[in-house]
Coordinates of N, CA and C and ligand atoms in Angstrom, one line a residue:
X212 N 7.5 12.4 7.4 CA 8.0 11.6 6.3 C 7.5 12.3 5.0
X213 N 8.4 12.5 4.0 CA 8.1 13.0 2.7 C 7.8 11.9 1.8
X214 N 6.6 11.9 1.2 CA 6.3 10.9 0.2 C 6.1 11.6 -1.1
X215 N 6.6 10.9 -2.1 CA 6.5 11.4 -3.5 C 5.9 10.4 -4.4
X216 N 5.0 10.8 -5.1 CA 4.3 9.9 -6.1 C 4.5 10.4 -7.5
X217 N 5.0 9.5 -8.3 CA 5.2 10.0 -9.8 C 4.1 9.5 -10.6
X218 N 3.6 10.5 -11.4 CA 2.6 10.2 -12.4 C 2.9 11.0 -13.7
X219 N 2.1 10.8 -14.7 CA 2.3 11.6 -15.9 C 1.8 13.0 -15.8
X220 N 2.3 13.9 -16.4 CA 1.9 15.3 -16.4 C 0.6 15.4 -17.2
X221 N 0.4 14.6 -18.2 CA -0.8 14.7 -19.0 C -1.1 13.2 -19.5
X222 N -2.4 13.0 -19.6 CA -2.9 11.8 -20.2 C -4.1 12.1 -21.0
X223 N -4.5 11.3 -22.0 CA -5.7 11.5 -22.8 C -6.9 11.5 -22.0
X224 N -7.9 12.1 -22.5 CA -9.2 12.3 -21.7 C -9.8 11.0 -21.2
X225 N -9.7 10.0 -22.1 CA -10.3 8.7 -21.8 C -9.6 8.0 -20.5
X226 N -8.4 8.4 -20.3 CA -7.7 7.8 -19.1 C -7.9 8.6 -17.8
X227 N -8.4 9.8 -18.0 CA -8.5 10.6 -16.7 C -9.4 10.0 -15.7
X228 N -9.0 9.8 -14.5 CA -9.8 9.2 -13.5 C -9.5 7.7 -13.4
X229 N -8.6 7.2 -14.3 CA -8.3 5.7 -14.3 C -6.9 5.4 -14.2
X230 N -6.1 6.4 -14.2 CA -4.6 6.2 -14.1 C -4.3 5.5 -12.8
X231 N -3.4 4.6 -12.8 CA -3.2 3.7 -11.6 C -2.6 4.5 -10.4
X232 N -2.2 5.7 -10.5 CA -1.7 6.4 -9.4 C -3.0 6.7 -8.5
X233 N -4.2 6.4 -9.0 CA -5.4 6.6 -8.2 C -5.4 5.7 -7.0
X234 N -4.9 4.5 -7.2 CA -4.8 3.5 -6.1 C -3.9 4.1 -5.0
X235 N -2.9 4.6 -5.4 CA -1.9 5.2 -4.4 C -2.5 6.3 -3.7
X236 N -3.1 7.3 -4.5 CA -3.8 8.5 -3.9 C -4.8 8.1 -2.9
X237 N -5.6 7.0 -3.2 CA -6.7 6.5 -2.4 C -6.1 6.0 -1.0
X238 N -5.1 5.1 -1.2 CA -4.5 4.6 0.1 C -3.9 5.7 1.0
X239 N -3.3 6.7 0.3 CA -2.7 7.8 1.1 C -3.8 8.6 1.8
X240 N -4.9 8.7 1.1 CA -6.1 9.5 1.7 C -6.6 8.7 2.8
X241 N -6.8 7.4 2.7 CA -7.2 6.6 3.9 C -6.3 6.6 5.0
X242 N -5.0 6.7 4.7 CA -4.0 6.7 5.7 C -3.8 8.1 6.3
X243 N -4.3 9.1 5.7 CA -4.1 10.5 6.2 C -2.7 11.0 6.0
X244 N -2.0 10.5 5.0 CA -0.7 10.9 4.7 C -0.6 11.8 3.5
X245 N 0.2 12.9 3.7 CA 0.4 13.9 2.7 C 1.4 13.3 1.7
X246 N 1.4 13.9 0.5 CA 2.4 13.5 -0.5 C 2.6 14.6 -1.5
X247 N 3.7 14.5 -2.1 CA 4.1 15.4 -3.3 C 4.0 14.6 -4.6
X248 N 3.6 15.3 -5.6 CA 3.5 14.7 -6.9 C 4.8 15.0 -7.7
X249 N 5.3 14.0 -8.4 CA 6.3 14.3 -9.4 C 5.7 14.1 -10.8
X250 N 5.5 15.1 -11.6 CA 4.9 15.0 -12.8 C 5.8 14.7 -13.9
X251 N 5.6 13.7 -14.7 CA 6.6 13.3 -15.7 C 6.2 14.0 -17.0
X252 N 7.1 14.7 -17.5 CA 6.8 15.4 -18.9 C 7.2 14.5 -20.0
X253 N 6.9 15.0 -21.2 CA 7.2 14.2 -22.4 C 8.6 13.6 -22.4
X254 N 8.8 12.4 -22.7 CA 10.1 11.8 -22.8 C 10.6 11.3 -21.5
X255 N 10.2 11.9 -20.3 CA 10.8 11.5 -19.0 C 10.6 10.1 -18.7
X256 N 9.5 9.5 -18.9 CA 9.3 8.1 -18.5 C 10.3 7.1 -19.2
X257 N 10.8 7.6 -20.3 CA 11.8 6.8 -21.0 C 13.2 7.1 -20.7
X258 N 13.4 8.1 -19.8 CA 14.8 8.5 -19.5 C 15.4 7.5 -18.5
X259 N 16.7 7.5 -18.5 CA 17.5 6.6 -17.6 C 17.1 6.8 -16.1
X260 N 17.0 8.1 -15.7 CA 16.6 8.4 -14.3 C 15.3 7.7 -13.9
X261 N 14.3 7.9 -14.7 CA 13.0 7.3 -14.3 C 13.0 5.8 -14.5
X262 N 13.7 5.3 -15.5 CA 13.7 3.8 -15.7 C 14.5 3.1 -14.5
X263 N 15.3 3.9 -13.8 CA 16.0 3.3 -12.7 C 15.0 3.3 -11.5
X264 N 13.9 3.9 -11.6 CA 13.0 3.9 -10.5 C 11.8 3.0 -10.9
X265 N 11.3 3.2 -12.2 CA 10.2 2.4 -12.7 C 10.7 1.7 -14.1
X266 N 11.2 0.5 -14.0 CA 11.9 0.0 -15.1 C 11.1 -0.1 -16.5
X267 N 9.8 -0.1 -16.3 CA 8.9 -0.1 -17.5 C 8.4 1.2 -18.0
X268 N 8.8 2.3 -17.2 CA 8.5 3.6 -17.7 C 7.0 3.9 -17.4
X269 N 6.4 3.1 -16.6 CA 4.9 3.3 -16.2 C 4.8 4.1 -15.0
X270 N 3.5 4.5 -14.7 CA 3.2 5.1 -13.4 C 2.2 4.2 -12.8
X271 N 2.1 4.3 -11.5 CA 2.8 5.2 -10.5 C 4.2 4.6 -10.1
X272 N 5.0 5.5 -9.5 CA 6.2 5.1 -8.8 C 6.1 5.9 -7.5
X273 N 6.8 5.4 -6.5 CA 6.6 5.9 -5.1 C 8.0 6.0 -4.4
X274 N 8.1 7.1 -3.6 CA 9.3 7.2 -2.9 C 9.0 7.8 -1.4
X275 N 9.5 7.3 -0.4 CA 9.4 8.0 0.9 C 10.9 8.1 1.5
X276 N 11.0 8.4 2.8 CA 12.3 8.7 3.3 C 13.2 7.5 3.4
X277 N 12.6 6.3 3.3 CA 13.3 5.0 3.4 C 13.5 4.2 2.2
X278 N 12.4 4.2 1.4 CA 12.5 3.3 0.2 C 11.9 4.0 -1.0
X279 N 12.3 3.5 -2.2 CA 11.6 3.8 -3.4 C 11.1 2.5 -4.1
X280 N 9.9 2.5 -4.7 CA 9.5 1.3 -5.4 C 8.4 1.6 -6.4
X281 N 8.1 0.6 -7.2 CA 7.1 0.7 -8.3 C 6.2 -0.5 -8.1
X282 N 5.1 -0.5 -9.0 CA 4.0 -1.4 -9.0 C 3.0 -0.9 -7.9
X283 N 1.8 -0.6 -8.4 CA 0.8 0.0 -7.5 C 0.5 -1.0 -6.3
X284 N 0.5 -2.3 -6.5 CA 0.2 -3.2 -5.5 C 1.2 -3.2 -4.4
X285 N 2.4 -3.2 -4.8 CA 3.6 -3.1 -3.8 C 3.6 -1.8 -3.1
X286 N 3.2 -0.7 -3.8 CA 3.2 0.6 -3.2 C 2.1 0.6 -2.1
X287 N 0.9 0.0 -2.4 CA -0.2 0.0 -1.4 C 0.2 -0.8 -0.1
X288 N 1.0 -1.9 -0.4 CA 1.4 -2.6 0.9 C 2.4 -1.8 1.7
X289 N 3.2 -1.1 1.0 CA 4.2 -0.2 1.7 C 3.4 0.9 2.5
X290 N 2.4 1.5 1.9 CA 1.6 2.6 2.6 C 0.9 1.9 3.8
X291 N 0.3 0.8 3.5 CA -0.5 0.1 4.6 C 0.5 0.0 5.9
X292 N 1.7 -0.3 5.6 CA 2.6 -0.5 6.8 C 3.0 0.7 7.6
X293 N 2.7 1.9 6.8 CA 3.1 3.2 7.5 C 2.0 3.8 8.2
X294 N 0.7 3.2 8.1 CA -0.4 4.0 8.6 C -1.1 3.1 9.6
X295 N -1.5 3.7 10.7 CA -2.2 3.0 11.8 C -3.5 2.4 11.2
X296 N -4.2 3.2 10.4 CA -5.6 2.9 9.9 C -5.5 1.7 9.0
X297 N -4.4 1.5 8.3 CA -4.4 0.4 7.3 C -3.4 -0.7 7.6
X298 N -2.6 -0.5 8.7 CA -1.6 -1.5 8.9 C -2.2 -2.8 9.4
X299 N -1.7 -4.0 8.9 CA -2.3 -5.2 9.3 C -2.2 -5.4 10.8
X300 N -3.2 -6.0 11.4 CA -3.2 -6.2 12.9 C -2.5 -7.4 13.4
X301 N -2.4 -8.4 12.6 CA -1.7 -9.6 13.0 C -1.2 -10.3 11.7
X302 N -0.5 -11.4 11.9 CA 0.1 -12.1 10.8 C -0.9 -12.7 9.8
X303 N -2.1 -13.1 10.3 CA -3.1 -13.6 9.4 C -3.6 -12.5 8.6
X304 N -3.9 -11.4 9.2 CA -4.5 -10.3 8.4 C -3.5 -9.9 7.3
X305 N -2.2 -9.8 7.7 CA -1.2 -9.4 6.7 C -1.2 -10.4 5.5
X306 N -1.3 -11.7 5.8 CA -1.3 -12.7 4.8 C -2.6 -12.6 3.9
X307 N -3.7 -12.3 4.6 CA -4.9 -12.2 3.8 C -4.9 -11.0 2.9
X308 N -4.4 -9.9 3.4 CA -4.3 -8.7 2.6 C -3.4 -9.0 1.3
X309 N -2.3 -9.6 1.6 CA -1.4 -9.9 0.4 C -2.0 -10.8 -0.6
X310 N -2.7 -11.9 0.0 CA -3.4 -12.8 -0.9 C -4.4 -12.1 -1.8
X311 N -5.2 -11.2 -1.1 CA -6.3 -10.6 -1.9 C -5.8 -9.5 -2.9
X312 N -4.6 -8.9 -2.5 CA -4.0 -8.1 -3.4 C -3.5 -8.8 -4.7
X313 N -2.9 -9.9 -4.5 CA -2.5 -10.7 -5.6 C -3.7 -11.3 -6.4
X314 N -4.8 -11.6 -5.7 CA -6.0 -12.1 -6.4 C -6.6 -11.0 -7.3
X315 N -6.6 -9.7 -6.7 CA -7.2 -8.6 -7.5 C -6.3 -8.4 -8.8
X316 N -4.9 -8.4 -8.6 CA -4.0 -8.0 -9.7 C -3.7 -9.2 -10.6
X317 N -3.9 -10.4 -10.1 CA -3.4 -11.5 -11.0 C -4.6 -12.4 -11.4
X318 N -5.6 -12.6 -10.6 CA -6.7 -13.4 -11.0 C -7.8 -12.7 -11.6
X319 N -8.1 -11.5 -11.2 CA -9.2 -10.7 -11.7 C -8.8 -9.7 -12.8
X320 N -7.8 -8.9 -12.5 CA -7.5 -7.7 -13.4 C -7.2 -8.2 -14.9
X321 N -6.4 -9.2 -15.1 CA -6.1 -9.6 -16.5 C -7.4 -10.0 -17.2
X322 N -8.3 -10.7 -16.6 CA -9.6 -11.1 -17.2 C -10.4 -9.8 -17.6
X323 N -10.5 -8.8 -16.7 CA -11.2 -7.6 -17.0 C -10.5 -6.8 -18.1
X324 N -9.2 -6.7 -18.0 CA -8.5 -6.0 -19.0 C -8.7 -6.7 -20.4
X325 N -8.8 -8.0 -20.4 CA -9.0 -8.7 -21.7 C -10.4 -8.3 -22.3
X326 N -11.3 -8.0 -21.4 CA -12.7 -7.7 -21.9 C -12.7 -6.3 -22.4
X327 N -12.1 -5.4 -21.6 CA -12.3 -4.0 -21.7 C -11.3 -3.3 -22.7
X328 N -10.1 -3.7 -22.6 CA -9.0 -3.1 -23.3 C -9.2 -3.0 -24.9
X329 N -9.6 -4.2 -25.4 CA -9.8 -4.1 -26.9 C -10.7 -3.0 -27.4
X330 N -11.8 -2.8 -26.7 CA -12.7 -1.7 -27.1 C -12.1 -0.3 -27.0
X331 N -11.1 -0.2 -26.0 CA -10.5 1.2 -25.8 C -9.3 1.3 -26.8
X332 N -8.4 0.3 -26.8 CA -7.2 0.5 -27.5 C -7.2 0.0 -28.9
X333 N -8.2 -0.7 -29.3 CA -8.4 -1.3 -30.6 C -9.7 -1.0 -31.3
X334 N -10.4 0.1 -30.8 CA -11.7 0.4 -31.3 C -11.8 0.4 -32.8
X335 N -12.8 -0.3 -33.3 CA -13.0 -0.3 -34.7 C -12.3 -1.5 -35.5
X336 N -11.4 -2.2 -34.7 CA -10.7 -3.3 -35.4 C -11.6 -4.5 -35.5
X337 N -11.5 -5.2 -36.6 CA -12.4 -6.4 -36.9 C -12.4 -7.4 -35.8
X338 N -11.4 -7.7 -35.1 CA -11.3 -8.8 -34.2 C -12.0 -8.5 -32.9
X339 N -12.3 -7.2 -32.6 CA -12.6 -6.8 -31.2 C -14.0 -7.5 -30.8
X340 N -15.0 -7.3 -31.7 CA -16.3 -7.9 -31.3 C -16.2 -9.4 -31.1
X341 N -15.5 -10.1 -31.9 CA -15.3 -11.5 -31.8 C -14.7 -11.9 -30.5
X342 N -13.9 -11.1 -29.9 CA -13.2 -11.4 -28.7 C -14.0 -11.3 -27.4
X343 N -15.2 -10.6 -27.6 CA -16.0 -10.3 -26.4 C -16.6 -11.5 -25.7
X344 N -17.3 -12.4 -26.4 CA -18.0 -13.4 -25.7 C -17.1 -14.3 -24.8
X345 N -16.0 -14.7 -25.3 CA -15.2 -15.6 -24.4 C -14.5 -14.7 -23.3
X346 N -14.2 -13.6 -23.6 CA -13.6 -12.7 -22.5 C -14.6 -12.4 -21.4
X347 N -15.9 -12.2 -21.9 CA -16.9 -11.9 -20.9 C -17.2 -13.1 -20.1
X348 N -17.1 -14.3 -20.7 CA -17.4 -15.5 -19.9 C -16.4 -15.7 -18.8
X349 N -15.2 -15.3 -19.1 CA -14.1 -15.5 -18.0 C -14.3 -14.4 -16.9
X350 N -14.7 -13.3 -17.3 CA -15.0 -12.2 -16.2 C -16.2 -12.7 -15.4
X351 N -17.2 -13.3 -16.1 CA -18.4 -13.8 -15.4 C -18.0 -14.8 -14.3
X352 N -17.1 -15.7 -14.7 CA -16.7 -16.7 -13.7 C -16.0 -16.1 -12.5
X353 N -15.1 -15.2 -12.8 CA -14.4 -14.5 -11.6 C -15.4 -13.8 -10.7
X354 N -16.3 -13.1 -11.3 CA -17.3 -12.3 -10.5 C -18.2 -13.2 -9.8
X355 N -18.5 -14.3 -10.3 CA -19.3 -15.3 -9.6 C -18.6 -15.8 -8.3
X356 N -17.3 -16.1 -8.5 CA -16.5 -16.5 -7.4 C -16.5 -15.4 -6.3
X357 N -16.2 -14.2 -6.8 CA -16.0 -13.1 -5.9 C -17.3 -12.8 -5.1
X358 N -18.4 -12.9 -5.9 CA -19.7 -12.6 -5.2 C -20.0 -13.6 -4.2
X359 N -19.6 -14.9 -4.4 CA -19.8 -15.9 -3.4 C -19.0 -15.6 -2.2
X360 N -17.8 -15.1 -2.4 CA -17.0 -14.8 -1.2 C -17.5 -13.5 -0.5
X361 N -18.0 -12.6 -1.2 CA -18.4 -11.3 -0.6 C -19.8 -11.3 0.0
X362 N -20.6 -12.4 -0.3 CA -22.0 -12.5 0.2 C -21.9 -12.5 1.8
X363 N -22.6 -11.5 2.4 CA -22.6 -11.4 3.8 C -21.4 -10.6 4.4
X364 N -20.6 -10.2 3.5 CA -19.4 -9.3 4.0 C -19.5 -7.9 3.3
X365 N -19.0 -7.0 4.1 CA -18.9 -5.6 3.6 C -17.6 -5.4 2.7
X366 N -16.6 -6.0 3.2 CA -15.2 -5.9 2.6 C -14.6 -7.3 2.3
X367 N -13.5 -7.3 1.7 CA -12.8 -8.6 1.4 C -12.5 -9.3 2.7
X368 N -12.0 -8.5 3.7 CA -11.6 -9.1 5.0 C -12.7 -8.5 6.0
X369 N -12.3 -8.6 7.3 CA -13.3 -8.2 8.3 C -13.4 -6.6 8.4
X370 N -12.5 -5.9 7.8 CA -12.6 -4.5 7.7 C -11.9 -4.0 6.4
X371 N -12.1 -2.7 6.1 CA -11.6 -2.2 4.9 C -10.1 -2.1 4.9
X372 N -9.5 -2.6 3.8 CA -8.0 -2.7 3.7 C -7.6 -2.2 2.4
X373 N -6.2 -2.2 2.2 CA -5.7 -1.8 0.8 C -6.1 -2.9 -0.2
X374 N -6.4 -4.1 0.2 CA -6.9 -5.1 -0.8 C -8.2 -4.6 -1.4
X375 N -9.0 -3.9 -0.7 CA -10.3 -3.4 -1.2 C -10.0 -2.3 -2.2
X376 N -9.0 -1.5 -1.9 CA -8.6 -0.4 -2.8 C -8.2 -1.0 -4.2
X377 N -7.4 -2.1 -4.1 CA -7.0 -2.7 -5.3 C -8.1 -3.4 -6.1
X378 N -8.9 -4.1 -5.3 CA -10.1 -4.8 -6.0 C -11.1 -3.8 -6.6
X379 N -11.3 -2.8 -5.8 CA -12.3 -1.8 -6.3 C -11.8 -1.1 -7.6
X380 N -10.5 -0.8 -7.6 CA -10.0 0.0 -8.8 C -10.0 -1.0 -10.0
X381 N -9.8 -2.3 -9.7 CA -9.9 -3.3 -10.8 C -11.3 -3.4 -11.3
X382 N -12.2 -3.6 -10.4 CA -13.6 -3.8 -10.8 C -14.2 -2.5 -11.5
X383 N -13.7 -1.3 -11.1 CA -14.3 -0.2 -11.5 C -14.2 0.0 -13.1
X384 N -13.3 -0.7 -13.7 CA -13.1 -0.7 -15.2 C -14.4 -1.4 -15.8
X385 N -15.2 -2.1 -15.1 CA -16.4 -2.8 -15.7 C -17.6 -1.9 -15.6
X386 N -17.5 -0.7 -15.1 CA -18.7 0.2 -15.0 C -19.2 0.4 -16.5
X387 N -20.5 0.2 -16.6 CA -21.1 0.2 -18.0 C -21.1 -1.0 -18.8
X388 N -20.4 -2.1 -18.2 CA -20.3 -3.4 -18.9 C -21.5 -4.2 -18.3
X389 N -22.4 -4.9 -19.2 CA -23.4 -5.6 -18.7 C -23.1 -6.7 -17.6
X390 N -21.9 -7.2 -17.7 CA -21.5 -8.4 -16.9 C -21.6 -8.1 -15.4
X391 N -21.3 -6.9 -15.0 CA -21.4 -6.5 -13.6 C -22.8 -6.5 -13.1
X392 N -23.7 -6.1 -14.0 CA -25.1 -6.1 -13.6 C -25.6 -7.5 -13.2
X393 N -24.9 -8.5 -13.7 CA -25.4 -9.9 -13.4 C -24.9 -10.4 -12.0
X394 N -24.1 -9.5 -11.3 CA -23.5 -9.8 -10.0 C -23.8 -8.8 -9.0
X395 N -25.0 -8.7 -8.6 CA -25.4 -7.6 -7.6 C -24.6 -7.5 -6.4
X396 N -24.1 -8.7 -5.8 CA -23.3 -8.6 -4.6 C -22.0 -7.8 -4.9
X397 N -21.4 -8.1 -6.0 CA -20.1 -7.5 -6.4 C -20.4 -6.0 -6.7
X398 N -21.5 -5.8 -7.5 CA -21.8 -4.4 -7.8 C -22.0 -3.5 -6.5
X399 N -22.7 -4.2 -5.6 CA -23.0 -3.4 -4.3 C -21.7 -3.2 -3.5
X400 N -20.8 -4.1 -3.6 CA -19.5 -4.0 -2.9 C -18.7 -2.9 -3.5
X401 N -18.7 -2.9 -4.9 CA -18.0 -1.8 -5.7 C -18.5 -0.4 -5.2
X402 N -19.8 -0.4 -5.2 CA -20.5 1.0 -4.9 C -20.1 1.4 -3.4
X403 N -20.0 0.4 -2.5 CA -19.7 0.7 -1.1 C -18.2 1.2 -1.1
X404 N -17.3 0.6 -1.8 CA -15.9 1.0 -1.9 C -15.9 2.5 -2.5
X405 N -16.6 2.7 -3.5 CA -16.4 4.0 -4.2 C -17.1 5.1 -3.5
X406 N -18.0 4.8 -2.5 CA -18.7 5.8 -1.7 C -17.7 6.4 -0.6
X407 N -16.6 5.8 -0.4 CA -15.7 6.2 0.7 C -15.0 7.6 0.3
X408 N -14.8 8.4 1.4 CA -14.2 9.7 1.2 C -12.8 9.5 0.5
X409 N -12.1 8.5 0.9 CA -10.8 8.4 0.3 C -10.8 8.2 -1.2
X410 N -11.8 7.6 -1.6 CA -11.9 7.4 -3.1 C -12.2 8.7 -3.8
X411 N -13.1 9.4 -3.1 CA -13.5 10.7 -3.7 C -12.3 11.7 -3.7
X412 N -11.6 11.7 -2.6 CA -10.5 12.6 -2.5 C -9.4 12.2 -3.6
X413 N -9.2 10.9 -3.8 CA -8.2 10.4 -4.8 C -8.6 10.8 -6.2
X414 N -9.9 10.6 -6.5 CA -10.4 10.9 -7.9 C -10.3 12.4 -8.2
X415 N -10.8 13.2 -7.2 CA -10.7 14.6 -7.4 C -9.3 15.1 -7.6
X416 N -8.3 14.5 -6.8 CA -7.0 14.9 -6.9 C -6.4 14.5 -8.4
X417 N -6.7 13.3 -8.8 CA -6.2 12.9 -10.1 C -6.9 13.8 -11.2
X418 N -8.1 14.0 -11.1 CA -8.8 14.8 -12.2 C -8.2 16.3 -12.2
X419 N -7.9 16.7 -11.0 CA -7.3 18.1 -10.9 C -5.9 18.1 -11.6
X420 N -5.2 17.1 -11.3 CA -3.8 17.0 -11.9 C -3.9 17.0 -13.5
X421 N -5.0 16.3 -14.0 CA -5.1 16.2 -15.4 C -6.0 17.2 -16.0
X422 N -6.4 18.2 -15.2 CA -7.0 19.4 -15.7 C -8.5 19.1 -16.1
X423 N -9.1 18.1 -15.5 CA -10.5 17.8 -15.8 C -11.4 18.2 -14.5
X424 N -12.7 18.4 -14.8 CA -13.5 18.7 -13.6 C -13.7 17.4 -12.8
X425 N -13.8 17.6 -11.5 CA -13.9 16.5 -10.6 C -15.4 16.1 -10.3
X426 N -16.3 16.5 -11.2 CA -17.7 16.2 -11.0 C -17.9 14.7 -11.2
Ligands
LIG181 N1 1.3 -3.2 -13.0 C1 1.5 -1.7 -13.0 C2 0.8 -1.2 -14.2 C3 0.9 0.3 -14.3 C4 0.3 0.9 -15.6 O1 -0.4 0.1 -16.3 N2 0.4 2.1 -15.7 C5 -0.2 2.8 -16.9 C6 -1.0 4.0 -16.5 S1 -2.5 3.5 -15.7 C7 1.0 3.2 -17.7 O2 2.0 3.7 -17.1 N3 1.0 3.1 -19.0 C8 2.0 3.6 -19.9 C9 2.8 2.4 -20.4 O3 2.5 1.3 -20.1 O4 3.7 2.7 -21.0 C10 1.0 -1.2 -11.7 O5 0.0 -1.6 -11.2 O6 1.7 -0.2 -11.2

């Protein structure tokens, strides 16, 4: 099967290592599936051809011999179905994986983005400092719930799945934020996820694409 993953040909330094094709690379590494990169040059994400594949002009986008799709979460579910190591074992596990993917992307990621993005995309603007306390409180609540669930568990489910890839890449944006230090169970879970070979392979691959050292 030929798998193609579309990502940008270039991103600013601050984004290197954090572009969401990382999730896809990680899942493919865990699955042991090879892929080709389609690197989008200047203007290409806005062209009709790419918008027909990814309507928002974002990355990643994915194509294999059967389907093409966009949205990193949807792509991860597709990859999981293609790979023995990641495929759900029964209907309940499939449902749990889907639920935790949505939880990561819908219940956790927006709160973390609201805390972290202003400092990155609006650095120096007057309102940024004032937005932090309430944003941090909401992240704190989510991490408290997540820590409660993860207590006594290595992974979100009984084994590592694409839901962990999604959750870990979401949580990773909190590295360096004081709030994660207040949730040691979540911090330990994140560390466990990021220690996997699949993550290291994915990160090294993305940094190589964007011309940065993989150190
Ligand atoms: N919900 C999308 C978000 C994708 C996304 O935010 N991609 C960023 C790169 S990490 C992007 O393409 N940004 C450029 C833009 O939004 O125009 C997904 O998970 O695939």
